[in-house]
Structures are given as structure tokens and as C-alpha cells.
């Protein structure tokens, strides 16, 4: 394995074994696979992936491997996108605040963006989204000898890894450009709306700075979760529920903080 890695440094190596004598080989490869067999569990414990039989290697590589590459690529790109999306509006706001350090969002709810508002949808996507899931389910009714799977019969589907279709430097830059454009659109549309003379609260006062920041924050959450929803191939009720739950959580926390701040101000006076 080391000789191959030195001779072809740009290639990815894989080792598979089922015994203790295979541990060193498995550890040296980029991808190590251990088989849980009669010789013990040493190989499986030291491997990146563990399978029960050697025949499982084919679906592991050509089905789960291909889909894991696609999902993990989007996971990385999307996480950078959604964080840029809600951080960059504060930079745009700095041009109007003389870069004085005034935060655009309320600090406590600002910390909940990744934990509460946008976490579950991307976690669900990264584990359970499968391309052409219906075609895969149809193959499960075939005898084991004929079970080749949708991907095995369509070699062109593997070009995404060879050509870097799902992850590349240009794709990374493109997602960041999307985030900059979306953030600018959200910020200026929100503040232009609130700057209208006809925009007032129920008590007749103009809408304050805090409400403006919360509006930008809420739209960022909605846009981030909506962009991810359009990237799904497999739409299930659980994934849809997580998306709606995280999006609607913004309104709950908005209401909760409104009550808290109102009570805090009442105690001060």
C-alpha cells in the first residue's frame, strides 16, 4: 500500500481485510474496510468501515460511496453558504453604522442560528438523502443474483467523482458568491421595506432597529432552509417536518424574546 501511495500520490487507495494481520495494511490505506469474520474483530475495529461479508463491498463502494461523496460535498458547501448568509448582512450594515461594531442581531438569538434554526435539515439530508431512491427500492424485489442496482447499470452516474462535479474550488467560490448576493438582497430589501414612511407599529411609533435586525435574521433562516429543500432528491415527511420545525422555531424565539425584553424594560422603569 505504501509503495502504491508513493508511486501514485494523486490516487486513493483502499484496503480490505478480516484478520489481525491485515490491520497495518488497513491503517496505511486512505480507506480501510474490515470484515467481521471468524478471525475476530481487530480488522473491523481499526477500519474506517466494517462490513459483514465480502460481497457487501460492491454496494458500499458503488452505491453508498457515490452517494456519500455527493451528500458530504453539499454538506461542506452548504455550511459555508448558510453561515455567510447571516453573517455578511452585518458587514453590509457596517456601511450605515460607520463600522462602529453595533450588532445587527440580538446576541442571544444570534447564537441559535446553527444550533436551532438550521441544524436538523442538513443533518437529515447528509444521512438519508438518496438520488433516484424509487429506482433503488424497485431493485430490492429482484433475486440476489440479479440485484445489480440502479447505479451499477448506469456507469455515467460515477462521472461526478471523476470530474469533480460535486466539489471543487470553483463550486466553493460559487456558493460563497451566492451567499454574498443573497445576503445583499435580503439586507437591502428588508431595510428598504422598514424605511418606508408608512411602516409603523400598532402604537403609531416607527419600527425600531431591533425589529429590523430580527427581520433580516428571519429571512436568512427561511432562505437557507429553502435552498437546502431544493437540493433534496428524497423528500420524506420527516425531512419536511424538520425543515418546517427549524423555520418556525424563529417565530417562537421571536415571540419569547419579545416577552422577555418587554418584562426586562418594565422592571427597569
PDB file of C-alpha atoms in Angstrom:
ATOM      1  CA  UNK A   1       0.000   0.000   0.000  1.00  0.00           C
ATOM      2  CA  UNK A   2       2.800   2.432   0.828  1.00  0.00           C
ATOM      3  CA  UNK A   3       4.524   1.670  -2.484  1.00  0.00           C
ATOM      4  CA  UNK A   4       1.351   2.405  -4.407  1.00  0.00           C
ATOM      5  CA  UNK A   5       0.794   5.642  -2.476  1.00  0.00           C
ATOM      6  CA  UNK A   6       4.326   6.820  -3.253  1.00  0.00           C
ATOM      7  CA  UNK A   7       4.123   5.782  -6.907  1.00  0.00           C
ATOM      8  CA  UNK A   8       0.680   7.334  -7.468  1.00  0.00           C
ATOM      9  CA  UNK A   9       0.300  10.130  -4.877  1.00  0.00           C
ATOM     10  CA  UNK A  10      -2.780  11.537  -6.617  1.00  0.00           C
ATOM     11  CA  UNK A  11      -4.669   8.221  -6.348  1.00  0.00           C
ATOM     12  CA  UNK A  12      -6.856   6.985  -3.490  1.00  0.00           C
ATOM     13  CA  UNK A  13      -6.020   3.570  -2.051  1.00  0.00           C
ATOM     14  CA  UNK A  14      -8.351   1.081  -0.372  1.00  0.00           C
ATOM     15  CA  UNK A  15      -7.501  -1.960   1.738  1.00  0.00           C
ATOM     16  CA  UNK A  16      -9.848  -4.691   2.900  1.00  0.00           C
ATOM     17  CA  UNK A  17      -9.144  -7.490   5.338  1.00  0.00           C
ATOM     18  CA  UNK A  18     -10.712  -9.689   8.006  1.00  0.00           C
ATOM     19  CA  UNK A  19      -7.882 -10.583  10.382  1.00  0.00           C
ATOM     20  CA  UNK A  20      -5.361  -9.096  12.784  1.00  0.00           C
ATOM     21  CA  UNK A  21      -2.590  -9.435  10.197  1.00  0.00           C
ATOM     22  CA  UNK A  22      -4.493  -7.011   7.957  1.00  0.00           C
ATOM     23  CA  UNK A  23      -4.606  -4.158  10.488  1.00  0.00           C
ATOM     24  CA  UNK A  24      -1.374  -2.469   9.343  1.00  0.00           C
ATOM     25  CA  UNK A  25      -2.475  -2.618   5.712  1.00  0.00           C
ATOM     26  CA  UNK A  26      -5.898  -1.171   6.567  1.00  0.00           C
ATOM     27  CA  UNK A  27      -4.361   1.685   8.563  1.00  0.00           C
ATOM     28  CA  UNK A  28      -1.977   2.662   5.759  1.00  0.00           C
ATOM     29  CA  UNK A  29      -4.681   2.974   3.085  1.00  0.00           C
ATOM     30  CA  UNK A  30      -6.749   6.094   2.541  1.00  0.00           C
ATOM     31  CA  UNK A  31      -9.882   3.982   3.014  1.00  0.00           C
ATOM     32  CA  UNK A  32      -9.792   0.932   5.257  1.00  0.00           C
ATOM     33  CA  UNK A  33     -12.525  -1.715   5.270  1.00  0.00           C
ATOM     34  CA  UNK A  34     -12.716  -4.521   7.801  1.00  0.00           C
ATOM     35  CA  UNK A  35     -14.795  -7.692   7.573  1.00  0.00           C
ATOM     36  CA  UNK A  36     -16.383  -9.061  10.708  1.00  0.00           C
ATOM     37  CA  UNK A  37     -15.402 -12.700  10.352  1.00  0.00           C
ATOM     38  CA  UNK A  38     -14.204 -15.782  12.148  1.00  0.00           C
ATOM     39  CA  UNK A  39     -10.756 -14.324  12.717  1.00  0.00           C
ATOM     40  CA  UNK A  40     -12.029 -11.718  15.146  1.00  0.00           C
ATOM     41  CA  UNK A  41     -12.875  -8.032  15.119  1.00  0.00           C
ATOM     42  CA  UNK A  42      -9.405  -6.494  15.040  1.00  0.00           C
ATOM     43  CA  UNK A  43      -9.658  -5.564  11.363  1.00  0.00           C
ATOM     44  CA  UNK A  44     -13.144  -4.131  11.714  1.00  0.00           C
ATOM     45  CA  UNK A  45     -12.188  -2.050  14.752  1.00  0.00           C
ATOM     46  CA  UNK A  46      -9.212  -0.456  13.006  1.00  0.00           C
ATOM     47  CA  UNK A  47     -11.054   0.181   9.728  1.00  0.00           C
ATOM     48  CA  UNK A  48     -12.988   3.195   8.514  1.00  0.00           C
ATOM     49  CA  UNK A  49     -15.889   0.950   7.504  1.00  0.00           C
ATOM     50  CA  UNK A  50     -16.946  -2.509   8.719  1.00  0.00           C
ATOM     51  CA  UNK A  51     -19.000  -4.967   6.669  1.00  0.00           C
ATOM     52  CA  UNK A  52     -20.303  -8.444   7.387  1.00  0.00           C
ATOM     53  CA  UNK A  53     -19.420 -10.169   4.109  1.00  0.00           C
ATOM     54  CA  UNK A  54     -17.068  -9.535   1.226  1.00  0.00           C
ATOM     55  CA  UNK A  55     -19.967  -9.223  -1.242  1.00  0.00           C
ATOM     56  CA  UNK A  56     -21.087  -6.066   0.583  1.00  0.00           C
ATOM     57  CA  UNK A  57     -18.009  -4.292  -0.749  1.00  0.00           C
ATOM     58  CA  UNK A  58     -19.657  -3.599  -4.100  1.00  0.00           C
ATOM     59  CA  UNK A  59     -22.742  -1.731  -2.761  1.00  0.00           C
ATOM     60  CA  UNK A  60     -20.514   0.014  -0.192  1.00  0.00           C
ATOM     61  CA  UNK A  61     -18.309   1.455  -2.932  1.00  0.00           C
ATOM     62  CA  UNK A  62     -20.642   1.942  -5.836  1.00  0.00           C
ATOM     63  CA  UNK A  63     -23.836   2.929  -4.069  1.00  0.00           C
ATOM     64  CA  UNK A  64     -23.128   4.266  -0.591  1.00  0.00           C
ATOM     65  CA  UNK A  65     -19.697   5.561  -1.630  1.00  0.00           C
ATOM     66  CA  UNK A  66     -21.071   7.537  -4.543  1.00  0.00           C
ATOM     67  CA  UNK A  67     -23.977   8.922  -2.514  1.00  0.00           C
ATOM     68  CA  UNK A  68     -21.774   9.756   0.488  1.00  0.00           C
ATOM     69  CA  UNK A  69     -19.498  11.769  -1.808  1.00  0.00           C
ATOM     70  CA  UNK A  70     -22.477  13.704  -3.174  1.00  0.00           C
ATOM     71  CA  UNK A  71     -24.056  14.392   0.222  1.00  0.00           C
ATOM     72  CA  UNK A  72     -20.814  15.262   2.026  1.00  0.00           C
ATOM     73  CA  UNK A  73     -19.828  17.639  -0.768  1.00  0.00           C
ATOM     74  CA  UNK A  74     -23.074  19.546  -0.397  1.00  0.00           C
ATOM     75  CA  UNK A  75     -22.733  19.413   3.396  1.00  0.00           C
ATOM     76  CA  UNK A  76     -19.444  21.328   3.254  1.00  0.00           C
ATOM     77  CA  UNK A  77     -20.559  23.827   0.609  1.00  0.00           C
ATOM     78  CA  UNK A  78     -23.932  24.465   2.228  1.00  0.00           C
ATOM     79  CA  UNK A  79     -22.496  25.021   5.708  1.00  0.00           C
ATOM     80  CA  UNK A  80     -20.220  27.749   4.381  1.00  0.00           C
ATOM     81  CA  UNK A  81     -23.137  29.213   2.415  1.00  0.00           C
ATOM     82  CA  UNK A  82     -25.587  29.399   5.298  1.00  0.00           C
ATOM     83  CA  UNK A  83     -23.028  30.907   7.669  1.00  0.00           C
ATOM     84  CA  UNK A  84     -22.007  33.548   5.152  1.00  0.00           C
ATOM     85  CA  UNK A  85     -25.690  34.240   4.545  1.00  0.00           C
ATOM     86  CA  UNK A  86     -26.427  35.517   8.038  1.00  0.00           C
ATOM     87  CA  UNK A  87     -23.000  36.978   8.879  1.00  0.00           C
ATOM     88  CA  UNK A  88     -22.480  39.095   5.740  1.00  0.00           C
ATOM     89  CA  UNK A  89     -25.599  41.307   6.334  1.00  0.00           C
ATOM     90  CA  UNK A  90     -23.828  42.621   9.426  1.00  0.00           C
ATOM     91  CA  UNK A  91     -20.954  43.672   7.181  1.00  0.00           C
ATOM     92  CA  UNK A  92     -23.364  45.472   4.857  1.00  0.00           C
ATOM     93  CA  UNK A  93     -24.926  47.118   7.902  1.00  0.00           C
ATOM     94  CA  UNK A  94     -21.487  48.411   8.896  1.00  0.00           C
ATOM     95  CA  UNK A  95     -21.571  50.872   5.990  1.00  0.00           C
ATOM     96  CA  UNK A  96     -24.568  52.561   7.648  1.00  0.00           C
ATOM     97  CA  UNK A  97     -23.226  52.302  11.200  1.00  0.00           C
ATOM     98  CA  UNK A  98     -19.756  53.710  10.400  1.00  0.00           C
ATOM     99  CA  UNK A  99     -18.382  50.272  11.320  1.00  0.00           C
ATOM    100  CA  UNK A 100     -18.900  51.138  14.968  1.00  0.00           C
ATOM    101  CA  UNK A 101     -19.325  47.496  15.981  1.00  0.00           C
ATOM    102  CA  UNK A 102     -23.072  47.770  16.514  1.00  0.00           C
ATOM    103  CA  UNK A 103     -24.520  44.246  16.070  1.00  0.00           C
ATOM    104  CA  UNK A 104     -27.407  43.833  13.690  1.00  0.00           C
ATOM    105  CA  UNK A 105     -28.956  40.897  15.563  1.00  0.00           C
ATOM    106  CA  UNK A 106     -29.843  40.330  19.182  1.00  0.00           C
ATOM    107  CA  UNK A 107     -26.839  38.495  20.579  1.00  0.00           C
ATOM    108  CA  UNK A 108     -28.576  35.535  22.233  1.00  0.00           C
ATOM    109  CA  UNK A 109     -30.717  34.555  19.262  1.00  0.00           C
ATOM    110  CA  UNK A 110     -27.696  35.151  17.024  1.00  0.00           C
ATOM    111  CA  UNK A 111     -26.057  32.121  18.646  1.00  0.00           C
ATOM    112  CA  UNK A 112     -29.049  29.888  17.886  1.00  0.00           C
ATOM    113  CA  UNK A 113     -28.776  30.058  14.115  1.00  0.00           C
ATOM    114  CA  UNK A 114     -26.635  26.941  13.651  1.00  0.00           C
ATOM    115  CA  UNK A 115     -27.892  25.087  16.721  1.00  0.00           C
ATOM    116  CA  UNK A 116     -31.641  25.519  16.442  1.00  0.00           C
ATOM    117  CA  UNK A 117     -32.693  27.169  13.185  1.00  0.00           C
ATOM    118  CA  UNK A 118     -30.672  25.344  10.506  1.00  0.00           C
ATOM    119  CA  UNK A 119     -29.188  22.193  12.061  1.00  0.00           C
ATOM    120  CA  UNK A 120     -31.738  19.388  11.633  1.00  0.00           C
ATOM    121  CA  UNK A 121     -32.457  19.813   7.885  1.00  0.00           C
ATOM    122  CA  UNK A 122     -28.810  19.497   6.825  1.00  0.00           C
ATOM    123  CA  UNK A 123     -28.229  16.601   9.241  1.00  0.00           C
ATOM    124  CA  UNK A 124     -31.173  14.720   7.773  1.00  0.00           C
ATOM    125  CA  UNK A 125     -30.010  15.432   4.230  1.00  0.00           C
ATOM    126  CA  UNK A 126     -26.446  14.274   4.929  1.00  0.00           C
ATOM    127  CA  UNK A 127     -27.605  10.868   6.173  1.00  0.00           C
ATOM    128  CA  UNK A 128     -30.852   9.962   4.428  1.00  0.00           C
ATOM    129  CA  UNK A 129     -30.995  11.672   1.042  1.00  0.00           C
ATOM    130  CA  UNK A 130     -30.575   9.268  -1.892  1.00  0.00           C
ATOM    131  CA  UNK A 131     -30.619  10.080  -5.567  1.00  0.00           C
ATOM    132  CA  UNK A 132     -33.179   8.063  -7.545  1.00  0.00           C
ATOM    133  CA  UNK A 133     -34.443   6.393  -4.373  1.00  0.00           C
ATOM    134  CA  UNK A 134     -37.526   4.971  -6.122  1.00  0.00           C
ATOM    135  CA  UNK A 135     -35.348   3.159  -8.634  1.00  0.00           C
ATOM    136  CA  UNK A 136     -33.250   1.689  -5.831  1.00  0.00           C
ATOM    137  CA  UNK A 137     -36.354   0.458  -3.992  1.00  0.00           C
ATOM    138  CA  UNK A 138     -37.613  -1.236  -7.141  1.00  0.00           C
ATOM    139  CA  UNK A 139     -34.405  -3.247  -7.395  1.00  0.00           C
ATOM    140  CA  UNK A 140     -34.925  -4.748  -3.956  1.00  0.00           C
ATOM    141  CA  UNK A 141     -37.661  -7.001  -5.372  1.00  0.00           C
ATOM    142  CA  UNK A 142     -35.204  -8.776  -7.711  1.00  0.00           C
ATOM    143  CA  UNK A 143     -33.401 -12.053  -6.828  1.00  0.00           C
ATOM    144  CA  UNK A 144     -29.993 -11.608  -5.222  1.00  0.00           C
ATOM    145  CA  UNK A 145     -28.151 -12.877  -8.294  1.00  0.00           C
ATOM    146  CA  UNK A 146     -29.845 -10.253 -10.475  1.00  0.00           C
ATOM    147  CA  UNK A 147     -29.580  -7.427  -7.943  1.00  0.00           C
ATOM    148  CA  UNK A 148     -27.112  -5.060  -9.545  1.00  0.00           C
ATOM    149  CA  UNK A 149     -28.800  -1.817  -8.557  1.00  0.00           C
ATOM    150  CA  UNK A 150     -29.613   1.283 -10.498  1.00  0.00           C
ATOM    151  CA  UNK A 151     -26.152   2.779 -10.143  1.00  0.00           C
ATOM    152  CA  UNK A 152     -24.296  -0.333 -11.253  1.00  0.00           C
ATOM    153  CA  UNK A 153     -26.223  -0.351 -14.527  1.00  0.00           C
ATOM    154  CA  UNK A 154     -25.600   3.344 -15.195  1.00  0.00           C
ATOM    155  CA  UNK A 155     -21.826   3.986 -15.223  1.00  0.00           C
ATOM    156  CA  UNK A 156     -22.275   7.619 -16.269  1.00  0.00           C
ATOM    157  CA  UNK A 157     -23.529   8.376 -12.766  1.00  0.00           C
ATOM    158  CA  UNK A 158     -19.953   7.968 -11.482  1.00  0.00           C
ATOM    159  CA  UNK A 159     -18.619  10.839 -13.568  1.00  0.00           C
ATOM    160  CA  UNK A 160     -19.465  13.205 -10.708  1.00  0.00           C
ATOM    161  CA  UNK A 161     -16.439  11.928  -8.774  1.00  0.00           C
ATOM    162  CA  UNK A 162     -14.044  11.782 -11.710  1.00  0.00           C
ATOM    163  CA  UNK A 163     -14.947  15.257 -12.968  1.00  0.00           C
ATOM    164  CA  UNK A 164     -15.331  16.854  -9.535  1.00  0.00           C
ATOM    165  CA  UNK A 165     -18.925  17.770 -10.287  1.00  0.00           C
ATOM    166  CA  UNK A 166     -19.994  17.970  -6.647  1.00  0.00           C
ATOM    167  CA  UNK A 167     -16.928  19.572  -5.084  1.00  0.00           C
ATOM    168  CA  UNK A 168     -14.233  21.821  -6.499  1.00  0.00           C
ATOM    169  CA  UNK A 169     -12.604  25.177  -5.866  1.00  0.00           C
ATOM    170  CA  UNK A 170     -14.914  26.845  -8.366  1.00  0.00           C
ATOM    171  CA  UNK A 171     -18.012  25.350  -6.732  1.00  0.00           C
ATOM    172  CA  UNK A 172     -16.819  26.566  -3.340  1.00  0.00           C
ATOM    173  CA  UNK A 173     -16.317  30.088  -4.694  1.00  0.00           C
ATOM    174  CA  UNK A 174     -19.672  29.975  -6.463  1.00  0.00           C
ATOM    175  CA  UNK A 175     -21.537  29.094  -3.282  1.00  0.00           C
ATOM    176  CA  UNK A 176     -19.810  31.975  -1.481  1.00  0.00           C
ATOM    177  CA  UNK A 177     -20.837  34.327  -4.309  1.00  0.00           C
ATOM    178  CA  UNK A 178     -24.406  33.088  -3.954  1.00  0.00           C
ATOM    179  CA  UNK A 179     -24.247  33.850  -0.236  1.00  0.00           C
ATOM    180  CA  UNK A 180     -22.947  37.392  -0.836  1.00  0.00           C
ATOM    181  CA  UNK A 181     -25.671  38.129  -3.383  1.00  0.00           C
ATOM    182  CA  UNK A 182     -28.473  36.591  -1.322  1.00  0.00           C
ATOM    183  CA  UNK A 183     -27.303  38.399   1.819  1.00  0.00           C
ATOM    184  CA  UNK A 184     -27.252  41.735  -0.021  1.00  0.00           C
ATOM    185  CA  UNK A 185     -30.715  41.155  -1.446  1.00  0.00           C
ATOM    186  CA  UNK A 186     -32.115  40.220   1.978  1.00  0.00           C
ATOM    187  CA  UNK A 187     -30.493  43.129   3.814  1.00  0.00           C
ATOM    188  CA  UNK A 188     -31.415  45.902   1.391  1.00  0.00           C
ATOM    189  CA  UNK A 189     -34.946  44.627   0.766  1.00  0.00           C
ATOM    190  CA  UNK A 190     -35.632  44.332   4.492  1.00  0.00           C
ATOM    191  CA  UNK A 191     -34.280  47.768   5.386  1.00  0.00           C
ATOM    192  CA  UNK A 192     -35.875  49.392   2.362  1.00  0.00           C
ATOM    193  CA  UNK A 193     -39.223  47.974   3.469  1.00  0.00           C
ATOM    194  CA  UNK A 194     -38.802  49.202   7.046  1.00  0.00           C
ATOM    195  CA  UNK A 195     -37.603  52.618   5.865  1.00  0.00           C
ATOM    196  CA  UNK A 196     -40.950  53.390   4.232  1.00  0.00           C
ATOM    197  CA  UNK A 197     -42.849  56.197   5.914  1.00  0.00           C
ATOM    198  CA  UNK A 198     -45.985  54.074   6.048  1.00  0.00           C
ATOM    199  CA  UNK A 199     -44.280  51.400   8.160  1.00  0.00           C
ATOM    200  CA  UNK A 200     -45.355  51.794  11.792  1.00  0.00           C
ATOM    201  CA  UNK A 201     -46.099  49.695  14.818  1.00  0.00           C
ATOM    202  CA  UNK A 202     -49.596  49.277  16.233  1.00  0.00           C
ATOM    203  CA  UNK A 203     -48.954  52.096  18.730  1.00  0.00           C
ATOM    204  CA  UNK A 204     -48.063  54.552  15.953  1.00  0.00           C
ATOM    205  CA  UNK A 205     -44.300  54.539  16.516  1.00  0.00           C
ATOM    206  CA  UNK A 206     -41.806  53.805  13.761  1.00  0.00           C
ATOM    207  CA  UNK A 207     -40.450  50.270  13.659  1.00  0.00           C
ATOM    208  CA  UNK A 208     -37.228  50.203  15.646  1.00  0.00           C
ATOM    209  CA  UNK A 209     -33.760  48.901  14.932  1.00  0.00           C
ATOM    210  CA  UNK A 210     -34.260  45.640  16.825  1.00  0.00           C
ATOM    211  CA  UNK A 211     -37.250  44.636  14.681  1.00  0.00           C
ATOM    212  CA  UNK A 212     -35.263  45.407  11.537  1.00  0.00           C
ATOM    213  CA  UNK A 213     -32.422  43.148  12.586  1.00  0.00           C
ATOM    214  CA  UNK A 214     -34.821  40.358  13.511  1.00  0.00           C
ATOM    215  CA  UNK A 215     -36.497  40.641  10.115  1.00  0.00           C
ATOM    216  CA  UNK A 216     -33.169  40.191   8.312  1.00  0.00           C
ATOM    217  CA  UNK A 217     -32.343  37.268  10.602  1.00  0.00           C
ATOM    218  CA  UNK A 218     -35.681  35.563   9.954  1.00  0.00           C
ATOM    219  CA  UNK A 219     -35.434  35.883   6.183  1.00  0.00           C
ATOM    220  CA  UNK A 220     -31.911  34.416   6.284  1.00  0.00           C
ATOM    221  CA  UNK A 221     -33.282  31.352   8.084  1.00  0.00           C
ATOM    222  CA  UNK A 222     -36.106  30.955   5.581  1.00  0.00           C
ATOM    223  CA  UNK A 223     -33.784  31.307   2.570  1.00  0.00           C
ATOM    224  CA  UNK A 224     -31.167  28.897   3.978  1.00  0.00           C
ATOM    225  CA  UNK A 225     -33.705  26.148   4.686  1.00  0.00           C
ATOM    226  CA  UNK A 226     -35.473  26.686   1.362  1.00  0.00           C
ATOM    227  CA  UNK A 227     -32.231  26.429  -0.627  1.00  0.00           C
ATOM    228  CA  UNK A 228     -31.487  23.095   1.073  1.00  0.00           C
ATOM    229  CA  UNK A 229     -35.018  21.817   0.391  1.00  0.00           C
ATOM    230  CA  UNK A 230     -34.464  22.302  -3.343  1.00  0.00           C
ATOM    231  CA  UNK A 231     -31.283  20.192  -3.140  1.00  0.00           C
ATOM    232  CA  UNK A 232     -33.145  17.115  -1.876  1.00  0.00           C
ATOM    233  CA  UNK A 233     -33.714  14.128  -4.134  1.00  0.00           C
ATOM    234  CA  UNK A 234     -35.562  12.133  -1.495  1.00  0.00           C
ATOM    235  CA  UNK A 235     -38.453  14.054   0.044  1.00  0.00           C
ATOM    236  CA  UNK A 236     -39.916  12.410   3.131  1.00  0.00           C
ATOM    237  CA  UNK A 237     -42.347  13.649   5.728  1.00  0.00           C
ATOM    238  CA  UNK A 238     -39.628  13.561   8.400  1.00  0.00           C
ATOM    239  CA  UNK A 239     -37.261  15.738   6.348  1.00  0.00           C
ATOM    240  CA  UNK A 240     -40.089  18.155   5.554  1.00  0.00           C
ATOM    241  CA  UNK A 241     -41.068  18.243   9.225  1.00  0.00           C
ATOM    242  CA  UNK A 242     -37.508  19.101  10.291  1.00  0.00           C
ATOM    243  CA  UNK A 243     -37.360  21.876   7.709  1.00  0.00           C
ATOM    244  CA  UNK A 244     -40.656  23.389   8.851  1.00  0.00           C
ATOM    245  CA  UNK A 245     -39.771  22.915  12.518  1.00  0.00           C
ATOM    246  CA  UNK A 246     -36.462  24.785  12.267  1.00  0.00           C
ATOM    247  CA  UNK A 247     -38.003  27.554  10.165  1.00  0.00           C
ATOM    248  CA  UNK A 248     -40.967  28.025  12.510  1.00  0.00           C
ATOM    249  CA  UNK A 249     -38.641  27.969  15.548  1.00  0.00           C
ATOM    250  CA  UNK A 250     -37.648  31.507  14.576  1.00  0.00           C
ATOM    251  CA  UNK A 251     -41.178  32.776  15.255  1.00  0.00           C
ATOM    252  CA  UNK A 252     -41.261  31.025  18.618  1.00  0.00           C
ATOM    253  CA  UNK A 253     -37.986  32.572  19.751  1.00  0.00           C
ATOM    254  CA  UNK A 254     -39.002  35.949  18.343  1.00  0.00           C
ATOM    255  CA  UNK A 255     -42.135  35.827  20.497  1.00  0.00           C
ATOM    256  CA  UNK A 256     -40.172  34.561  23.523  1.00  0.00           C
ATOM    257  CA  UNK A 257     -37.537  37.302  23.331  1.00  0.00           C
ATOM    258  CA  UNK A 258     -40.205  39.949  22.772  1.00  0.00           C
ATOM    259  CA  UNK A 259     -41.848  38.979  26.044  1.00  0.00           C
ATOM    260  CA  UNK A 260     -38.515  38.792  27.871  1.00  0.00           C
ATOM    261  CA  UNK A 261     -37.364  42.219  26.713  1.00  0.00           C
ATOM    262  CA  UNK A 262     -40.728  43.758  27.499  1.00  0.00           C
ATOM    263  CA  UNK A 263     -40.607  42.390  31.060  1.00  0.00           C
ATOM    264  CA  UNK A 264     -36.976  43.483  31.464  1.00  0.00           C
ATOM    265  CA  UNK A 265     -37.791  47.037  30.383  1.00  0.00           C
ATOM    266  CA  UNK A 266     -40.802  47.072  32.709  1.00  0.00           C
ATOM    267  CA  UNK A 267     -38.629  46.169  35.696  1.00  0.00           C
ATOM    268  CA  UNK A 268     -36.156  48.925  34.829  1.00  0.00           C
ATOM    269  CA  UNK A 269     -38.850  51.595  34.942  1.00  0.00           C
TER     270      UNK A 269
END
